[in-house]
Amino acid sequence: MTDLLYVDGGNPLRGEITVRGAKNFVSKAMVAALLGETPSLLRNVPEIRDVAVVTGLLELHGVRVDADPGAGTLHLDPSAVESAHVADIDTHAGASRIPILFCGPLLHRLGEAFIPDLGGCRIGDRPINYHLDILRQFGAEVDKTPTGIYLRAPRGLQGTKIALPYPSVGATEQLLLTAVRAEGITELSGAAIEPEIMDLVNVLQKMGAIISVDTDRVIRIEGVDRLDGYQHTALADRVEAASWGSAALATGGDVFVRGATQPEMTTFLNTFRKVGGEFVVQDEGIRFFHPGGDLHSIQLETDVHPGFMTDWQQPLVVALTQARGLSIVHETVYENRFGFVDALIGMGATIQVYKECLGGRPCRFGQRNFYHSAVISGPTPLSAADIEVPDLRGGFSHLIAALAAKGTSAVRGISLIDRGYEHFTEKLEALGAEFSREAVRD
Ligand code: EPU
């Protein structure tokens, strides 16, 4: 089945929507519950497919999960954790990369773990070498097979000293989830310090972990013998909030994003202002709007926190097609995150992608045949088209383009967006978008 959305674009989005907890935190906090001897309670949980996937995996391992989607709560009881069957794990892993983070907690609880071939958005190679190196350094035995990876820790896991070659979000989380129960002290240098990771540190500290984070990207963890459950309210989804902000800008609209918070979005808000968008930060959320007149071209480079997030890049590029002049965007986190611009070009945008590191400092993808810089020339009116959603963020960008374009666009494969954008068609309705959704057979 492929989901299809017919979008009648060309109208500004206006109104109010709510964002709840961050997809890229909630899934990790759910895994952390595996480490507790007592149940956990997570609040502000969005109803998205990634949460359903992790719920399925936890249940397979004997964790009892009671969800109240309306209230946004998850009760997670890990008291009966057990080993799951390989085939079942494979079926449940779906398109997610989260299973790799089960390794540390399962090795502590069961002495073994199995990780299927991983999914996730196709936005580059997305290797897991950092994860496996980390697990090996803790003392895990790693055995790669055609169906996945078996891990064992017959002698338990021991604290270690690790330097990451790149501040990977997932690898830093892998280390945290493993080190908290390992024997002795672990030190990680070159750590990622995204707000979602800091909230995971909050959760682990509530459970009984001892973790310090220095200003120089060094994280130190003193392993403990026992962790308990936690009660925690997830931080807001700053990618979803920025996506709706970008949609407001690209369509010339005005959207109040209830639940959006300023501290995690400082870099996005600075950029939004430079492009010519306006925003008002309130206690309950952030209002994003197009003040009228021309938008301005900018030079932008994605980076790890506190830089401009790679996940903000794709939605904002659509708004940049409406800015006057030449914008330059240099993607330094993923080598292959500009595939989505082909559809925008088909809708009338003028975008050229380059292998060179344009407009900023050289990154690790320069001279390596990756089209990781883009030059966007605007403003160009967008016209309706037939589009296929490539990945989560690229898909939302296509949706924004369809909303900005005059005429009726057909956006196919729209269910990919459900992975990370809660109830997005209801939100589109609340913002006055004109569209109809239908499921068709391939
Ligand atoms: N990398 C390696 N080896 C590894 C791990 C990563 O070379 O073992 C490379 C990646 O190929 C990439 C870079 O390091 O070029 C950064 O990857 P990172 O590990 O930081 O990303 P991730 O943990 O796989 C999370 C989010 C992504 C988000 C990135 C960067 C989750 C589930 N995913 O991915 O979110 O883009 O951090 O902030 O937390 C999304 O939400 O659409 C999304 C893709």
Short mmCIF file of C-alpha atoms and ligand atoms in Angstrom, two decimals:
data_model
loop_
_atom_site.label_atom_id
_atom_site.label_comp_id
_atom_site.label_asym_id
_atom_site.label_seq_id
_atom_site.Cartn_x
_atom_site.Cartn_y
_atom_site.Cartn_z
CA MET A 1 0.00 0.00 0.00
CA THR A 2 1.21 3.50 -0.76
CA ASP A 3 -0.39 6.47 0.86
CA LEU A 4 -1.19 9.35 -1.44
CA LEU A 5 -1.99 12.92 -0.56
CA TYR A 6 -3.51 15.36 -3.06
CA VAL A 7 -2.50 18.84 -1.94
CA ASP A 8 -4.14 22.01 -3.28
CA GLY A 9 -1.32 24.44 -2.65
CA GLY A 10 -0.73 28.15 -2.90
CA ASN A 11 -2.44 29.15 0.36
CA PRO A 12 -0.69 30.37 3.52
CA LEU A 13 -0.79 28.02 6.52
CA ARG A 14 -2.40 29.85 9.42
CA GLY A 15 -3.37 28.68 12.89
CA GLU A 16 -2.06 26.70 15.81
CA ILE A 17 -0.65 23.20 16.26
CA THR A 18 1.00 21.36 19.16
CA VAL A 19 4.29 19.47 19.21
CA ARG A 20 5.01 16.90 21.90
CA GLY A 21 8.18 15.03 22.91
CA ALA A 22 11.17 14.68 20.58
CA LYS A 23 11.21 11.53 18.45
CA ASN A 24 14.99 11.35 18.80
CA PHE A 25 14.81 11.43 22.58
CA VAL A 26 11.66 9.43 23.39
CA SER A 27 12.86 6.29 21.61
CA LYS A 28 16.15 6.36 23.57
CA ALA A 29 14.43 7.01 26.91
CA MET A 30 12.26 3.97 26.18
CA VAL A 31 15.40 1.85 25.72
CA ALA A 32 16.87 3.27 28.96
CA ALA A 33 13.88 1.82 30.86
CA LEU A 34 15.37 -1.63 30.12
CA LEU A 35 18.19 -0.81 32.55
CA GLY A 36 15.89 -0.19 35.53
CA GLU A 37 15.00 -2.74 38.21
CA THR A 38 11.67 -0.93 38.71
CA PRO A 39 9.10 0.52 36.23
CA SER A 40 9.46 3.87 34.47
CA LEU A 41 6.95 6.53 33.44
CA LEU A 42 7.59 8.69 30.38
CA ARG A 43 5.36 11.72 29.65
CA ASN A 44 4.86 13.94 26.59
CA VAL A 45 5.19 10.93 24.26
CA PRO A 46 4.00 11.58 20.68
CA GLU A 47 1.90 9.06 18.76
CA ILE A 48 4.38 8.31 15.96
CA ARG A 49 5.49 5.12 14.26
CA ASP A 50 9.01 5.14 15.75
CA VAL A 51 7.44 4.91 19.23
CA ALA A 52 5.31 1.97 18.05
CA VAL A 53 8.42 0.21 16.66
CA VAL A 54 10.36 0.57 19.93
CA THR A 55 7.28 -0.49 21.90
CA GLY A 56 7.13 -3.68 19.80
CA LEU A 57 10.83 -4.40 20.39
CA LEU A 58 10.56 -3.80 24.15
CA GLU A 59 7.52 -6.08 24.38
CA LEU A 60 9.40 -8.79 22.49
CA HIS A 61 12.05 -8.64 25.19
CA GLY A 62 9.50 -9.06 27.96
CA VAL A 63 8.99 -5.40 28.89
CA ARG A 64 5.39 -4.57 29.70
CA VAL A 65 4.40 -1.33 27.97
CA ASP A 66 1.14 0.45 28.84
CA ALA A 67 0.48 3.43 26.62
CA ASP A 68 -2.10 6.18 26.91
CA PRO A 69 -1.58 7.99 23.59
CA GLY A 70 -4.10 10.73 24.38
CA ALA A 71 -2.40 11.61 27.65
CA GLY A 72 1.00 10.99 26.05
CA THR A 73 2.19 8.61 28.76
CA LEU A 74 4.09 5.33 28.63
CA HIS A 75 4.48 2.99 31.60
CA LEU A 76 7.43 0.67 31.02
CA ASP A 77 7.88 -2.34 33.31
CA PRO A 78 11.12 -4.28 32.65
CA SER A 79 10.89 -6.70 35.57
CA ALA A 80 10.46 -9.74 33.30
CA VAL A 81 13.08 -9.05 30.62
CA GLU A 82 13.96 -12.07 28.54
CA SER A 83 15.70 -12.97 25.33
CA ALA A 84 13.59 -12.62 22.16
CA HIS A 85 13.53 -14.76 19.02
CA VAL A 86 15.66 -13.56 16.14
CA ALA A 87 12.92 -13.74 13.51
CA ASP A 88 10.55 -11.73 15.71
CA ILE A 89 13.15 -9.03 16.29
CA ASP A 90 13.71 -8.77 12.54
CA THR A 91 10.00 -8.32 11.85
CA HIS A 92 9.60 -5.62 14.49
CA ALA A 93 12.72 -3.60 13.76
CA GLY A 94 11.02 -2.11 10.68
CA ALA A 95 12.75 0.93 9.24
CA SER A 96 14.29 1.95 12.54
CA ARG A 97 17.91 2.28 13.67
CA ILE A 98 16.98 2.10 17.35
CA PRO A 99 17.69 -1.69 17.78
CA ILE A 100 21.44 -0.97 17.87
CA LEU A 101 20.88 0.92 21.15
CA PHE A 102 19.40 -2.19 22.79
CA CYS A 103 22.90 -3.76 22.86
CA GLY A 104 24.33 -2.31 26.08
CA PRO A 105 21.17 -2.72 28.19
CA LEU A 106 20.58 -6.28 26.91
CA LEU A 107 24.22 -7.27 27.48
CA HIS A 108 23.89 -6.07 31.07
CA ARG A 109 20.56 -7.80 31.65
CA LEU A 110 20.97 -11.00 29.67
CA GLY A 111 24.64 -11.30 28.77
CA GLU A 112 23.71 -11.38 25.05
CA ALA A 113 21.95 -9.41 22.31
CA PHE A 114 20.96 -9.78 18.66
CA ILE A 115 20.71 -6.83 16.28
CA PRO A 116 19.05 -7.28 12.87
CA ASP A 117 20.10 -5.53 9.68
CA LEU A 118 19.26 -1.89 10.43
CA GLY A 119 16.84 0.42 8.61
CA GLY A 120 16.44 4.17 9.03
CA CYS A 121 16.24 6.93 6.44
CA ARG A 122 18.41 6.43 3.35
CA ILE A 123 20.34 9.68 3.66
CA GLY A 124 23.84 8.24 3.41
CA ASP A 125 25.67 5.05 4.25
CA ARG A 126 24.79 5.27 7.95
CA PRO A 127 27.37 2.75 9.20
CA ILE A 128 27.44 1.40 12.77
CA ASN A 129 31.22 1.00 13.12
CA TYR A 130 31.43 3.48 16.03
CA HIS A 131 28.75 1.52 17.91
CA LEU A 132 30.49 -1.83 17.46
CA ASP A 133 33.91 -0.40 18.34
CA ILE A 134 32.44 1.02 21.55
CA LEU A 135 30.81 -2.28 22.51
CA ARG A 136 34.04 -4.18 21.81
CA GLN A 137 35.99 -1.74 24.00
CA PHE A 138 33.60 -2.47 26.87
CA GLY A 139 34.51 -6.15 26.41
CA ALA A 140 31.63 -7.42 24.26
CA GLU A 141 32.23 -10.19 21.72
CA VAL A 142 30.76 -9.16 18.36
CA ASP A 143 29.85 -11.77 15.76
CA LYS A 144 28.54 -10.52 12.39
CA THR A 145 26.28 -12.96 10.49
CA PRO A 146 24.25 -12.56 7.26
CA THR A 147 21.06 -11.87 9.26
CA GLY A 148 22.48 -9.50 11.83
CA ILE A 149 24.93 -9.16 14.68
CA TYR A 150 25.20 -11.39 17.75
CA LEU A 151 26.82 -9.92 20.86
CA ARG A 152 27.88 -11.63 24.06
CA ALA A 153 29.49 -10.43 27.27
CA PRO A 154 30.30 -13.59 29.23
CA ARG A 155 32.56 -11.70 31.66
CA GLY A 156 30.36 -8.58 31.97
CA LEU A 157 31.23 -5.12 30.63
CA GLN A 158 34.10 -2.97 31.93
CA GLY A 159 34.46 0.83 31.85
CA THR A 160 36.87 2.17 29.25
CA LYS A 161 38.39 5.27 27.64
CA ILE A 162 37.07 6.12 24.18
CA ALA A 163 37.62 8.96 21.69
CA LEU A 164 35.00 9.32 18.93
CA PRO A 165 36.37 10.28 15.51
CA TYR A 166 33.17 12.31 14.93
CA PRO A 167 30.59 13.46 17.54
CA SER A 168 27.96 10.88 16.56
CA VAL A 169 24.61 11.16 18.34
CA GLY A 170 23.87 7.44 18.28
CA ALA A 171 27.39 6.40 19.32
CA THR A 172 27.30 8.81 22.28
CA GLU A 173 23.94 7.34 23.32
CA GLN A 174 25.32 3.82 22.88
CA LEU A 175 28.17 4.69 25.22
CA LEU A 176 25.87 6.24 27.83
CA LEU A 177 23.45 3.31 27.84
CA THR A 178 26.34 0.87 28.20
CA ALA A 179 28.67 2.72 30.60
CA VAL A 180 26.10 3.43 33.32
CA ARG A 181 26.07 -0.23 34.41
CA ALA A 182 29.61 -1.18 33.35
CA GLU A 183 32.21 -1.87 36.01
CA GLY A 184 34.37 1.18 36.80
CA ILE A 185 34.84 4.50 35.08
CA THR A 186 34.25 5.32 31.40
CA GLU A 187 35.50 8.46 29.67
CA LEU A 188 34.29 9.56 26.25
CA SER A 189 35.97 12.40 24.39
CA GLY A 190 34.56 13.91 21.21
CA ALA A 191 31.01 13.26 22.46
CA ALA A 192 27.86 14.65 20.83
CA ILE A 193 26.01 17.02 23.18
CA GLU A 194 22.64 17.44 21.44
CA PRO A 195 19.78 18.50 23.78
CA GLU A 196 18.18 15.07 23.23
CA ILE A 197 21.38 13.47 24.59
CA MET A 198 21.41 15.82 27.59
CA ASP A 199 17.82 14.80 28.33
CA LEU A 200 18.89 11.16 28.17
CA VAL A 201 21.60 12.03 30.72
CA ASN A 202 18.81 13.55 32.87
CA VAL A 203 16.85 10.30 32.65
CA LEU A 204 19.87 8.13 33.49
CA GLN A 205 20.76 10.36 36.45
CA LYS A 206 17.19 9.98 37.74
CA MET A 207 17.70 6.22 37.49
CA GLY A 208 20.80 6.37 39.70
CA ALA A 209 23.66 6.90 37.20
CA ILE A 210 26.67 9.14 37.85
CA ILE A 211 27.48 11.15 34.71
CA SER A 212 29.38 14.40 34.23
CA VAL A 213 29.49 16.39 30.99
CA ASP A 214 32.37 18.84 30.50
CA THR A 215 32.40 21.85 28.18
CA ASP A 216 35.07 20.21 25.99
CA ARG A 217 32.80 17.36 24.80
CA VAL A 218 34.16 14.96 27.43
CA ILE A 219 31.63 12.77 29.25
CA ARG A 220 32.64 10.75 32.33
CA ILE A 221 30.51 7.97 33.79
CA GLU A 222 31.02 6.05 37.03
CA GLY A 223 29.37 2.69 36.64
CA VAL A 224 26.85 1.64 39.31
CA ASP A 225 25.48 -1.78 40.34
CA ARG A 226 21.82 -0.93 40.15
CA LEU A 227 19.52 1.47 38.35
CA ASP A 228 15.86 2.04 39.10
CA GLY A 229 12.99 3.30 36.96
CA TYR A 230 12.45 7.00 36.23
CA GLN A 231 9.62 9.48 35.84
CA HIS A 232 10.32 12.04 33.16
CA THR A 233 8.67 14.51 30.78
CA ALA A 234 10.31 14.44 27.34
CA LEU A 235 11.76 17.63 25.89
CA ALA A 236 9.92 19.09 22.89
CA ASP A 237 10.58 17.99 19.33
CA ARG A 238 12.69 20.85 17.96
CA VAL A 239 12.84 19.27 14.49
CA GLU A 240 9.07 19.09 14.18
CA ALA A 241 8.76 22.65 15.52
CA ALA A 242 11.29 23.96 12.98
CA SER A 243 9.55 22.02 10.20
CA TRP A 244 6.23 23.78 10.88
CA GLY A 245 8.09 27.11 11.20
CA SER A 246 9.63 26.54 7.77
CA ALA A 247 6.22 25.61 6.38
CA ALA A 248 4.82 28.90 7.69
CA LEU A 249 7.65 30.81 6.00
CA ALA A 250 7.50 28.97 2.65
CA THR A 251 3.72 29.46 2.35
CA GLY A 252 3.71 33.08 3.56
CA GLY A 253 1.75 31.99 6.64
CA ASP A 254 1.58 32.39 10.41
CA VAL A 255 1.77 29.31 12.68
CA PHE A 256 1.83 29.14 16.47
CA VAL A 257 3.68 25.97 17.50
CA ARG A 258 2.45 25.17 20.99
CA GLY A 259 5.05 23.23 22.99
CA ALA A 260 8.06 24.56 21.03
CA THR A 261 10.86 25.78 23.32
CA GLN A 262 13.50 28.42 22.66
CA PRO A 263 16.76 27.15 24.30
CA GLU A 264 17.07 24.11 22.00
CA MET A 265 16.19 26.18 18.93
CA THR A 266 18.48 29.23 19.28
CA THR A 267 20.48 28.44 16.15
CA PHE A 268 17.36 27.77 14.08
CA LEU A 269 15.73 31.00 15.29
CA ASN A 270 18.82 33.06 14.38
CA THR A 271 18.80 31.60 10.88
CA PHE A 272 15.02 32.02 10.52
CA ARG A 273 15.45 35.71 11.37
CA LYS A 274 18.35 36.15 8.89
CA VAL A 275 16.18 34.67 6.11
CA GLY A 276 13.54 37.29 6.91
CA GLY A 277 11.10 35.22 8.92
CA GLU A 278 9.76 36.56 12.20
CA PHE A 279 8.96 34.76 15.43
CA VAL A 280 7.60 35.50 18.87
CA VAL A 281 8.69 33.32 21.78
CA GLN A 282 5.94 32.83 24.35
CA ASP A 283 5.75 30.71 27.50
CA GLU A 284 3.54 28.12 25.76
CA GLY A 285 5.28 27.98 22.40
CA ILE A 286 6.70 29.92 19.45
CA ARG A 287 4.80 31.82 16.74
CA PHE A 288 6.53 31.69 13.34
CA PHE A 289 5.38 33.99 10.54
CA HIS A 290 6.22 35.59 7.22
CA PRO A 291 6.10 39.37 7.77
CA GLY A 292 5.58 40.16 4.06
CA GLY A 293 8.11 41.49 1.58
CA ASP A 294 11.18 39.66 0.30
CA LEU A 295 12.96 36.81 2.07
CA HIS A 296 16.78 37.04 2.09
CA SER A 297 19.29 34.53 0.75
CA ILE A 298 21.77 33.13 3.28
CA GLN A 299 24.88 31.01 3.66
CA LEU A 300 24.31 28.01 5.90
CA GLU A 301 26.30 25.05 7.16
CA THR A 302 24.79 22.13 9.04
CA ASP A 303 26.72 20.85 12.05
CA VAL A 304 26.47 18.97 15.31
CA HIS A 305 25.00 20.84 18.30
CA PRO A 306 25.20 23.76 18.94
CA GLY A 307 25.36 24.21 15.15
CA PHE A 308 22.47 24.22 12.68
CA MET A 309 20.92 20.72 12.77
CA THR A 310 21.01 18.61 9.64
CA ASP A 311 17.33 17.72 10.30
CA TRP A 312 16.38 21.41 9.98
CA GLN A 313 18.08 21.75 6.61
CA GLN A 314 15.56 20.09 4.33
CA PRO A 315 12.42 21.98 5.44
CA LEU A 316 14.28 25.31 5.39
CA VAL A 317 15.64 24.74 1.86
CA VAL A 318 12.05 24.90 0.57
CA ALA A 319 11.65 28.36 2.12
CA LEU A 320 15.01 29.37 0.60
CA THR A 321 13.59 28.76 -2.89
CA GLN A 322 11.42 31.82 -2.12
CA ALA A 323 14.32 34.04 -0.95
CA ARG A 324 15.86 36.72 -3.20
CA GLY A 325 19.40 35.91 -4.36
CA LEU A 326 21.76 32.95 -4.04
CA SER A 327 21.66 30.82 -0.90
CA ILE A 328 24.48 28.37 -0.19
CA VAL A 329 23.90 25.31 2.01
CA HIS A 330 26.79 23.05 3.04
CA GLU A 331 25.67 19.73 4.59
CA THR A 332 28.44 18.39 6.86
CA VAL A 333 26.64 15.69 8.87
CA TYR A 334 25.41 13.34 6.12
CA GLU A 335 27.10 12.82 2.78
CA ASN A 336 23.87 12.32 0.85
CA ARG A 337 21.09 14.57 2.12
CA PHE A 338 20.24 16.57 -1.00
CA GLY A 339 18.40 13.86 -2.96
CA PHE A 340 15.12 15.56 -2.09
CA VAL A 341 15.97 18.66 -4.16
CA ASP A 342 15.32 16.82 -7.46
CA ALA A 343 11.59 17.01 -6.76
CA LEU A 344 11.88 20.72 -5.89
CA ILE A 345 13.71 21.34 -9.19
CA GLY A 346 10.87 19.51 -10.95
CA MET A 347 8.46 21.97 -9.31
CA GLY A 348 10.36 25.00 -10.64
CA ALA A 349 13.09 25.62 -8.04
CA THR A 350 16.58 26.55 -9.26
CA ILE A 351 18.99 24.42 -7.23
CA GLN A 352 22.42 23.14 -8.17
CA VAL A 353 24.26 20.57 -6.04
CA TYR A 354 28.06 20.37 -5.79
CA LYS A 355 30.71 17.95 -4.53
CA GLU A 356 32.82 20.81 -3.16
CA CYS A 357 32.53 22.19 0.37
CA LEU A 358 30.90 25.51 -0.56
CA GLY A 359 30.69 28.58 1.56
CA GLY A 360 32.28 27.24 4.74
CA ARG A 361 35.17 25.30 6.12
CA PRO A 362 36.14 22.03 4.41
CA CYS A 363 34.35 18.99 5.88
CA ARG A 364 35.08 15.25 5.81
CA PHE A 365 32.96 14.84 2.62
CA GLY A 366 35.02 17.23 0.46
CA GLN A 367 36.99 15.69 -2.47
CA ARG A 368 35.03 12.46 -2.02
CA ASN A 369 32.39 12.54 -4.76
CA PHE A 370 29.49 13.39 -2.46
CA TYR A 371 27.00 16.02 -3.59
CA HIS A 372 26.81 17.71 -0.21
CA SER A 373 26.61 21.44 -1.07
CA ALA A 374 23.67 23.19 -2.70
CA VAL A 375 23.18 26.60 -4.28
CA ILE A 376 19.59 27.81 -4.36
CA SER A 377 18.63 30.73 -6.56
CA GLY A 378 15.37 32.50 -5.85
CA PRO A 379 12.71 33.47 -5.70
CA THR A 380 11.12 30.95 -8.04
CA PRO A 381 7.40 30.22 -8.06
CA LEU A 382 6.72 26.53 -7.42
CA SER A 383 4.19 24.60 -9.48
CA ALA A 384 2.26 21.47 -8.56
CA ALA A 385 3.81 18.10 -9.35
CA ASP A 386 3.61 14.36 -8.77
CA ILE A 387 6.15 13.62 -6.01
CA GLU A 388 7.42 10.49 -4.22
CA VAL A 389 8.49 10.91 -0.58
CA PRO A 390 12.18 9.83 -0.27
CA ASP A 391 12.69 9.89 3.53
CA LEU A 392 11.24 11.44 6.68
CA ARG A 393 12.61 15.01 6.54
CA GLY A 394 12.84 15.10 2.74
CA GLY A 395 9.22 13.95 2.68
CA PHE A 396 8.06 16.74 4.95
CA SER A 397 9.96 19.18 2.72
CA HIS A 398 8.09 17.87 -0.30
CA LEU A 399 4.88 18.39 1.57
CA ILE A 400 5.86 22.01 2.29
CA ALA A 401 6.71 22.50 -1.40
CA ALA A 402 3.31 21.09 -2.40
CA LEU A 403 1.60 23.44 0.08
CA ALA A 404 3.52 26.42 -1.36
CA ALA A 405 2.98 25.46 -5.02
CA LYS A 406 -0.01 26.64 -7.03
CA GLY A 407 -2.24 23.79 -8.22
CA THR A 408 -2.84 20.23 -7.08
CA SER A 409 0.20 18.07 -6.27
CA ALA A 410 0.11 14.32 -5.70
CA VAL A 411 2.50 13.37 -2.88
CA ARG A 412 3.08 9.60 -2.73
CA GLY A 413 4.52 7.44 0.06
CA ILE A 414 3.24 9.91 2.62
CA SER A 415 3.04 7.30 5.41
CA LEU A 416 6.85 7.62 5.84
CA ILE A 417 6.10 10.99 7.43
CA ASP A 418 4.09 9.26 10.21
CA ARG A 419 7.43 7.95 11.54
CA GLY A 420 8.26 11.32 13.04
CA TYR A 421 5.41 13.83 12.60
CA GLU A 422 2.51 13.16 14.94
CA HIS A 423 -0.96 13.41 13.37
CA PHE A 424 0.40 15.61 10.61
CA THR A 425 -2.72 15.51 8.43
CA GLU A 426 -4.84 16.69 11.40
CA LYS A 427 -2.35 19.50 11.91
CA LEU A 428 -2.51 20.44 8.23
CA GLU A 429 -6.28 20.62 8.57
CA ALA A 430 -5.96 22.86 11.65
CA LEU A 431 -3.75 25.19 9.61
CA GLY A 432 -6.31 25.49 6.80
CA ALA A 433 -4.44 23.38 4.23
CA GLU A 434 -6.56 21.95 1.43
CA PHE A 435 -5.83 18.30 0.74
CA SER A 436 -7.27 14.82 0.59
CA ARG A 437 -5.58 11.59 1.63
CA GLU A 438 -6.16 8.24 0.07
CA ALA A 439 -4.56 4.83 0.27
CA VAL A 440 -3.92 3.16 -3.09
CA ARG A 441 -2.42 -0.16 -4.05
CA ASP A 442 1.02 -0.11 -5.71
N1 EPU B 1 28.48 7.59 11.68
C1 EPU B 1 29.48 6.70 11.36
N2 EPU B 1 29.58 5.53 12.08
C2 EPU B 1 28.71 5.22 13.09
C3 EPU B 1 27.69 6.14 13.43
C4 EPU B 1 27.60 7.32 12.68
O1 EPU B 1 30.28 6.95 10.45
O2 EPU B 1 28.85 4.14 13.70
C5 EPU B 1 28.33 8.83 10.89
C6 EPU B 1 27.02 8.83 10.11
O3 EPU B 1 27.13 8.12 8.90
C7 EPU B 1 26.75 10.31 9.92
C8 EPU B 1 27.35 10.93 11.18
O4 EPU B 1 28.21 9.94 11.75
O5 EPU B 1 27.44 10.78 8.78
C9 EPU B 1 26.34 11.36 12.22
O6 EPU B 1 25.49 10.29 12.54
P1 EPU B 1 24.87 10.13 14.01
O7 EPU B 1 25.37 8.87 14.60
O8 EPU B 1 25.10 11.40 14.74
O9 EPU B 1 23.34 9.99 13.66
P2 EPU B 1 22.28 8.95 14.23
O10 EPU B 1 22.48 8.75 15.68
O11 EPU B 1 22.22 7.76 13.34
C10 EPU B 1 20.54 10.75 14.93
C11 EPU B 1 19.11 11.04 14.56
C12 EPU B 1 19.06 11.61 13.16
C13 EPU B 1 19.89 12.88 13.12
C14 EPU B 1 21.33 12.59 13.57
C15 EPU B 1 22.18 13.83 13.65
C16 EPU B 1 17.91 9.36 15.80
C17 EPU B 1 17.07 8.12 15.77
N3 EPU B 1 18.34 9.80 14.62
O12 EPU B 1 20.97 9.78 13.99
O13 EPU B 1 17.71 11.94 12.92
O14 EPU B 1 19.90 13.39 11.80
O15 EPU B 1 21.31 11.96 14.87
O16 EPU B 1 21.63 14.77 14.51
O17 EPU B 1 18.15 9.94 16.85
C18 EPU B 1 15.75 12.19 11.66
O18 EPU B 1 15.18 12.43 12.74
O19 EPU B 1 15.19 12.31 10.54
C19 EPU B 1 17.13 11.73 11.68
C20 EPU B 1 17.73 11.19 10.62
#
